């Protein structure tokens, strides 16, 4: 079975399992787990930031990034299709009592200052105050699109000159780095907080991190404990993230190439299937149809019978996400399964 539903389906290999099994551990609530401390130091250095905090999930890391710079009743601007707005269970309102202000990007899910500026609210006492802007790179629902670093700098300059903070949902930042050649630290310069994920393309079984200044991370650590994220001998799982960071970061370019090859095969062989190649910028490919398919669920079930698991996606589309557990040959095979079925 070829599984392209998500890069979250990756599994630890034997070397990672052995590294995790041998990890030195301690009580992280006391700050005494050496594996967690090592991971936090390493990821902070990679991002060019002062400190980092290990979290069990990306949602927690994102919500901490929103929490540390806002007060109850404040607003955070996000793109309408962002993960924070669509897939995090309204956590910002539930946990931090802040309001998300979603706005539509004009193209490819990539916001601009022109999109953001009219949405900023700070002058009228009866409106929420915009305190932070959260970007997502790569942008999942837009098809893995990548924010140009110049665009990020423009938004960052605008935010900081107007007293707002910047948060980056960098769950797939590694794929953006591989595609653009921009280093994590270069992206990090533009943000006050950055969340990164170890359990997607990097292939660790669990874990994310929030990066920022030492003072910001100190505040985030308190909120993490309040939200039930204080862990004890969690160095065993942090070791998986540490191994992934050291050994799998360099493989992200190959995953991006697999997605492009997958898209090329389908587009060249099937006329009634549509792919916007401008969106295939990283390791995600959205596959649509020239005409509606009322039997879409049965199509997905039939593809699985033929050996391909693929995700359904809004707009009568499918989403394929390439990753380290699926080879280039298997991605080509997956594309040909779609060609044979829909062609």
XYZ file of C-alpha atoms in Angstrom:
343
model
C 0.000 0.000 0.000
C 1.337 3.408 -1.030
C 0.160 5.974 1.515
C 0.155 9.597 0.316
C -2.573 10.870 2.633
C -0.066 12.934 4.603
C 3.580 13.156 5.596
C 2.365 12.479 9.144
C 2.145 8.757 8.325
C 5.945 8.349 8.335
C 7.315 5.813 10.802
C 10.614 5.755 12.702
C 13.241 3.499 11.145
C 15.401 1.111 13.143
C 18.233 3.611 13.605
C 15.840 6.211 15.008
C 14.251 3.634 17.326
C 17.647 2.645 18.678
C 18.636 6.279 19.184
C 15.390 6.865 21.104
C 15.833 3.743 23.216
C 19.264 4.874 24.375
C 18.346 8.511 25.046
C 19.350 9.892 28.448
C 16.302 11.243 30.276
C 15.340 13.313 33.295
C 12.391 15.279 34.634
C 11.624 17.989 32.087
C 9.221 19.850 34.386
C 12.343 20.526 36.448
C 14.239 21.279 33.223
C 16.445 18.240 33.821
C 15.882 16.089 30.737
C 19.193 16.203 28.821
C 17.698 14.981 25.538
C 14.976 17.633 25.559
C 17.471 20.328 26.521
C 19.760 19.251 23.690
C 16.914 19.325 21.190
C 15.749 22.741 22.359
C 19.255 24.181 22.155
C 19.824 22.703 18.693
C 16.549 23.841 17.165
C 16.899 27.339 18.653
C 20.367 27.636 17.136
C 19.120 26.380 13.762
C 16.320 28.966 13.778
C 18.706 31.731 14.870
C 16.652 32.362 18.003
C 17.534 32.498 21.693
C 15.472 29.605 23.020
C 13.006 26.857 22.158
C 10.341 24.791 23.903
C 9.526 21.178 23.050
C 5.783 20.505 22.702
C 3.862 17.291 22.029
C 1.963 18.778 19.067
C 2.115 21.486 16.450
C -1.265 22.818 17.536
C 0.108 23.448 21.031
C 3.190 25.168 19.615
C 1.049 27.425 17.410
C -1.347 28.282 20.224
C 1.529 29.131 22.537
C 2.905 31.407 19.821
C -0.410 33.277 19.737
C -0.816 33.301 23.504
C 2.471 34.895 24.536
C 1.839 38.202 22.748
C -1.900 38.639 23.267
C -4.432 39.359 25.987
C -8.055 38.296 26.214
C -10.112 40.102 23.573
C -7.195 40.765 21.218
C -7.104 39.686 17.586
C -4.694 37.683 15.466
C -4.721 37.996 11.682
C -4.479 34.715 9.769
C -5.063 33.651 6.172
C -8.556 32.221 5.602
C -7.262 28.774 4.596
C -4.626 28.576 7.338
C -4.151 25.560 9.589
C -4.599 27.707 12.702
C -8.034 28.815 11.514
C -9.279 25.548 10.015
C -7.751 22.670 11.953
C -7.028 23.763 15.511
C -10.500 23.428 17.048
C -11.015 27.180 17.660
C -8.262 26.799 20.254
C -7.292 30.474 20.205
C -10.716 31.501 21.497
C -10.920 28.578 23.902
C -7.436 28.759 25.438
C -6.329 32.389 25.069
C -9.719 34.078 24.639
C -8.553 35.863 21.512
C -10.288 36.269 18.179
C -8.887 35.091 14.878
C -9.401 37.520 12.008
C -9.176 35.454 8.797
C -8.571 37.243 5.501
C -8.397 35.873 1.970
C -5.090 36.040 0.139
C -5.471 37.099 -3.466
C -3.287 34.314 -4.841
C -1.889 30.953 -3.719
C -2.694 31.560 -0.061
C 0.116 34.114 0.204
C -0.841 37.283 2.074
C 0.561 40.732 1.331
C 0.711 43.991 3.268
C -2.078 45.226 0.982
C -4.258 42.313 2.138
C -3.420 42.778 5.810
C -3.432 46.536 6.319
C -7.218 47.111 5.970
C -7.852 44.325 8.495
C -5.708 45.827 11.270
C -7.835 47.201 14.104
C -6.360 49.250 16.923
C -7.917 52.719 17.040
C -11.546 52.233 18.073
C -12.107 51.164 21.673
C -15.125 49.023 20.709
C -13.089 46.801 18.351
C -10.637 44.060 19.073
C -6.996 45.131 18.959
C -4.828 43.400 16.360
C -1.792 42.147 18.250
C -0.225 39.525 15.994
C -0.022 38.259 12.418
C 0.398 34.522 11.835
C 1.709 33.182 8.524
C 1.946 29.539 7.409
C 4.951 28.341 5.402
C 4.456 26.115 3.525
C 0.715 26.727 3.190
C -1.058 23.387 3.502
C -4.552 24.079 2.126
C -3.150 26.220 -0.679
C -1.247 23.148 -1.883
C 2.116 23.518 -0.169
C 2.810 26.998 -1.518
C 5.834 28.895 -0.241
C 6.021 32.464 1.033
C 8.761 34.378 -0.806
C 11.214 35.670 1.773
C 10.843 39.191 0.367
C 7.082 39.067 1.028
C 7.673 37.852 4.588
C 10.105 40.704 5.214
C 7.579 43.242 3.960
C 4.866 41.899 6.258
C 7.301 41.670 9.175
C 8.412 45.291 8.733
C 4.793 46.403 8.564
C 3.808 44.411 11.661
C 6.696 45.512 13.830
C 6.432 49.170 12.791
C 2.795 49.052 13.900
C 3.387 47.363 17.264
C 2.313 43.849 16.231
C 4.143 40.571 16.688
C 4.773 37.933 14.012
C 4.199 34.185 14.400
C 5.153 31.520 11.866
C 3.375 28.194 11.602
C 6.390 26.403 10.168
C 5.061 22.861 10.293
C 6.571 22.261 6.839
C 9.207 24.975 6.930
C 11.831 22.326 6.134
C 10.266 21.794 2.706
C 10.265 25.541 2.069
C 13.959 25.726 2.983
C 14.772 22.863 0.609
C 12.833 24.449 -2.256
C 14.193 27.994 -1.880
C 17.627 27.590 -0.348
C 16.620 30.069 2.367
C 17.927 28.916 5.753
C 15.672 28.419 8.781
C 17.536 31.228 10.545
C 16.854 33.625 7.651
C 13.146 32.945 7.981
C 13.448 33.181 11.764
C 14.754 36.760 11.601
C 11.318 37.945 10.517
C 9.317 36.405 13.352
C 8.913 36.766 17.098
C 7.858 33.133 17.451
C 8.220 30.160 15.112
C 6.652 26.726 15.484
C 8.294 23.791 13.723
C 7.201 20.170 13.428
C 9.302 17.011 13.664
C 6.586 14.427 12.904
C 5.823 15.343 9.280
C 8.562 15.293 6.650
C 11.331 14.803 9.182
C 9.796 11.472 10.137
C 9.868 11.578 13.945
C 6.937 9.829 15.638
C 5.830 12.877 17.658
C 6.746 16.421 18.619
C 7.024 20.091 17.674
C 8.826 23.106 19.097
C 8.216 26.807 19.613
C 11.200 29.130 19.158
C 11.607 32.715 20.324
C 13.451 34.909 22.782
C 14.417 33.522 26.179
C 11.773 35.696 27.858
C 9.078 34.614 25.392
C 9.858 30.931 25.854
C 9.837 31.348 29.631
C 6.283 32.675 29.349
C 5.339 29.913 26.902
C 6.649 27.247 29.313
C 4.180 28.418 31.958
C 1.290 28.314 29.499
C 2.372 24.855 28.308
C 2.161 23.589 31.896
C -1.277 25.154 32.381
C -2.483 23.420 29.218
C -1.228 20.027 30.381
C 1.937 19.966 28.287
C 4.461 19.597 31.105
C 6.159 16.251 30.460
C 8.481 14.195 32.633
C 10.999 11.787 31.058
C 9.987 12.826 27.563
C 13.556 12.728 26.278
C 12.712 9.386 24.684
C 10.416 11.121 22.197
C 12.575 14.231 21.968
C 15.420 11.960 20.866
C 13.343 10.910 17.854
C 12.964 14.576 16.912
C 16.684 15.177 17.457
C 17.612 12.214 15.260
C 15.175 13.372 12.568
C 16.565 16.892 12.591
C 20.143 15.677 12.217
C 19.537 12.945 9.645
C 16.409 13.746 7.631
C 16.453 17.510 7.079
C 18.666 16.974 4.034
C 16.044 14.672 2.451
C 13.343 17.303 2.065
C 14.455 18.271 -1.423
C 13.883 14.707 -2.601
C 10.323 14.781 -1.244
C 9.628 18.015 -3.124
C 10.932 16.410 -6.324
C 8.624 13.411 -5.823
C 5.566 15.680 -5.717
C 6.563 17.405 -8.956
C 7.122 14.071 -10.694
C 3.765 12.792 -9.411
C 2.042 15.871 -10.852
C 3.878 15.647 -14.182
C 2.836 12.030 -14.821
C -0.840 12.660 -14.090
C -1.059 15.893 -16.096
C 0.640 14.378 -19.122
C -1.635 11.325 -19.301
C -5.120 12.232 -18.067
C -7.204 14.985 -19.653
C -10.104 15.092 -17.174
C -7.827 15.505 -14.145
C -6.586 19.013 -13.309
C -3.457 20.065 -11.429
C -2.392 23.668 -10.873
C 1.361 23.250 -11.283
C 2.005 26.728 -9.894
C 0.899 25.347 -6.531
C 3.171 22.294 -6.605
C 6.041 24.067 -4.891
C 6.949 21.621 -2.136
C 5.775 18.114 -1.209
C 2.020 18.554 -1.727
C -0.014 18.032 -4.894
C -3.721 18.858 -5.164
C -5.570 16.859 -7.808
C -8.899 18.150 -9.110
C -11.302 17.242 -11.895
C -12.529 19.034 -14.990
C -16.113 18.107 -14.056
C -17.756 17.189 -10.709
C -17.587 13.562 -9.580
C -20.705 12.662 -7.529
C -19.173 9.275 -6.713
C -16.016 10.805 -5.266
C -15.987 8.742 -2.062
C -16.231 5.532 -4.036
C -13.349 6.752 -6.230
C -11.159 7.075 -3.130
C -12.199 3.613 -1.944
C -11.418 2.122 -5.354
C -7.974 3.721 -5.420
C -7.246 2.097 -2.062
C -8.263 -1.279 -3.458
C -5.694 -0.693 -6.174
C -2.959 0.072 -3.646
C -3.098 3.860 -3.133
C -4.270 5.757 -0.088
C -4.898 9.415 -0.864
C -6.763 12.127 1.057
C -9.994 13.811 0.043
C -9.744 17.591 -0.084
C -12.210 20.503 -0.185
C -13.539 21.336 -3.633
C -13.954 17.758 -4.865
C -10.188 17.290 -4.934
C -7.576 14.851 -3.694
C -4.397 15.709 -1.835
C -1.179 13.732 -2.199
C 1.708 14.429 0.174
C 5.082 12.883 -0.598
C 7.443 11.883 2.185
C 10.525 9.886 3.067
C 8.672 6.576 3.489
C 7.586 6.571 -0.177
C 10.270 6.326 -2.847
C 10.324 8.115 -6.178
C 9.419 4.837 -7.882
C 6.428 4.398 -5.568
C 5.295 7.971 -6.251
C 5.447 7.227 -9.970
C 3.480 4.033 -9.355
C 0.892 6.005 -7.363
C 0.525 8.502 -10.214
C 0.016 5.680 -12.675
C -2.693 4.142 -10.473
C -4.573 7.456 -10.780
C -3.907 7.532 -14.540
C -5.235 4.002 -15.019
C -8.348 4.622 -12.927
C -9.382 8.108 -14.090
C -7.985 7.848 -17.602
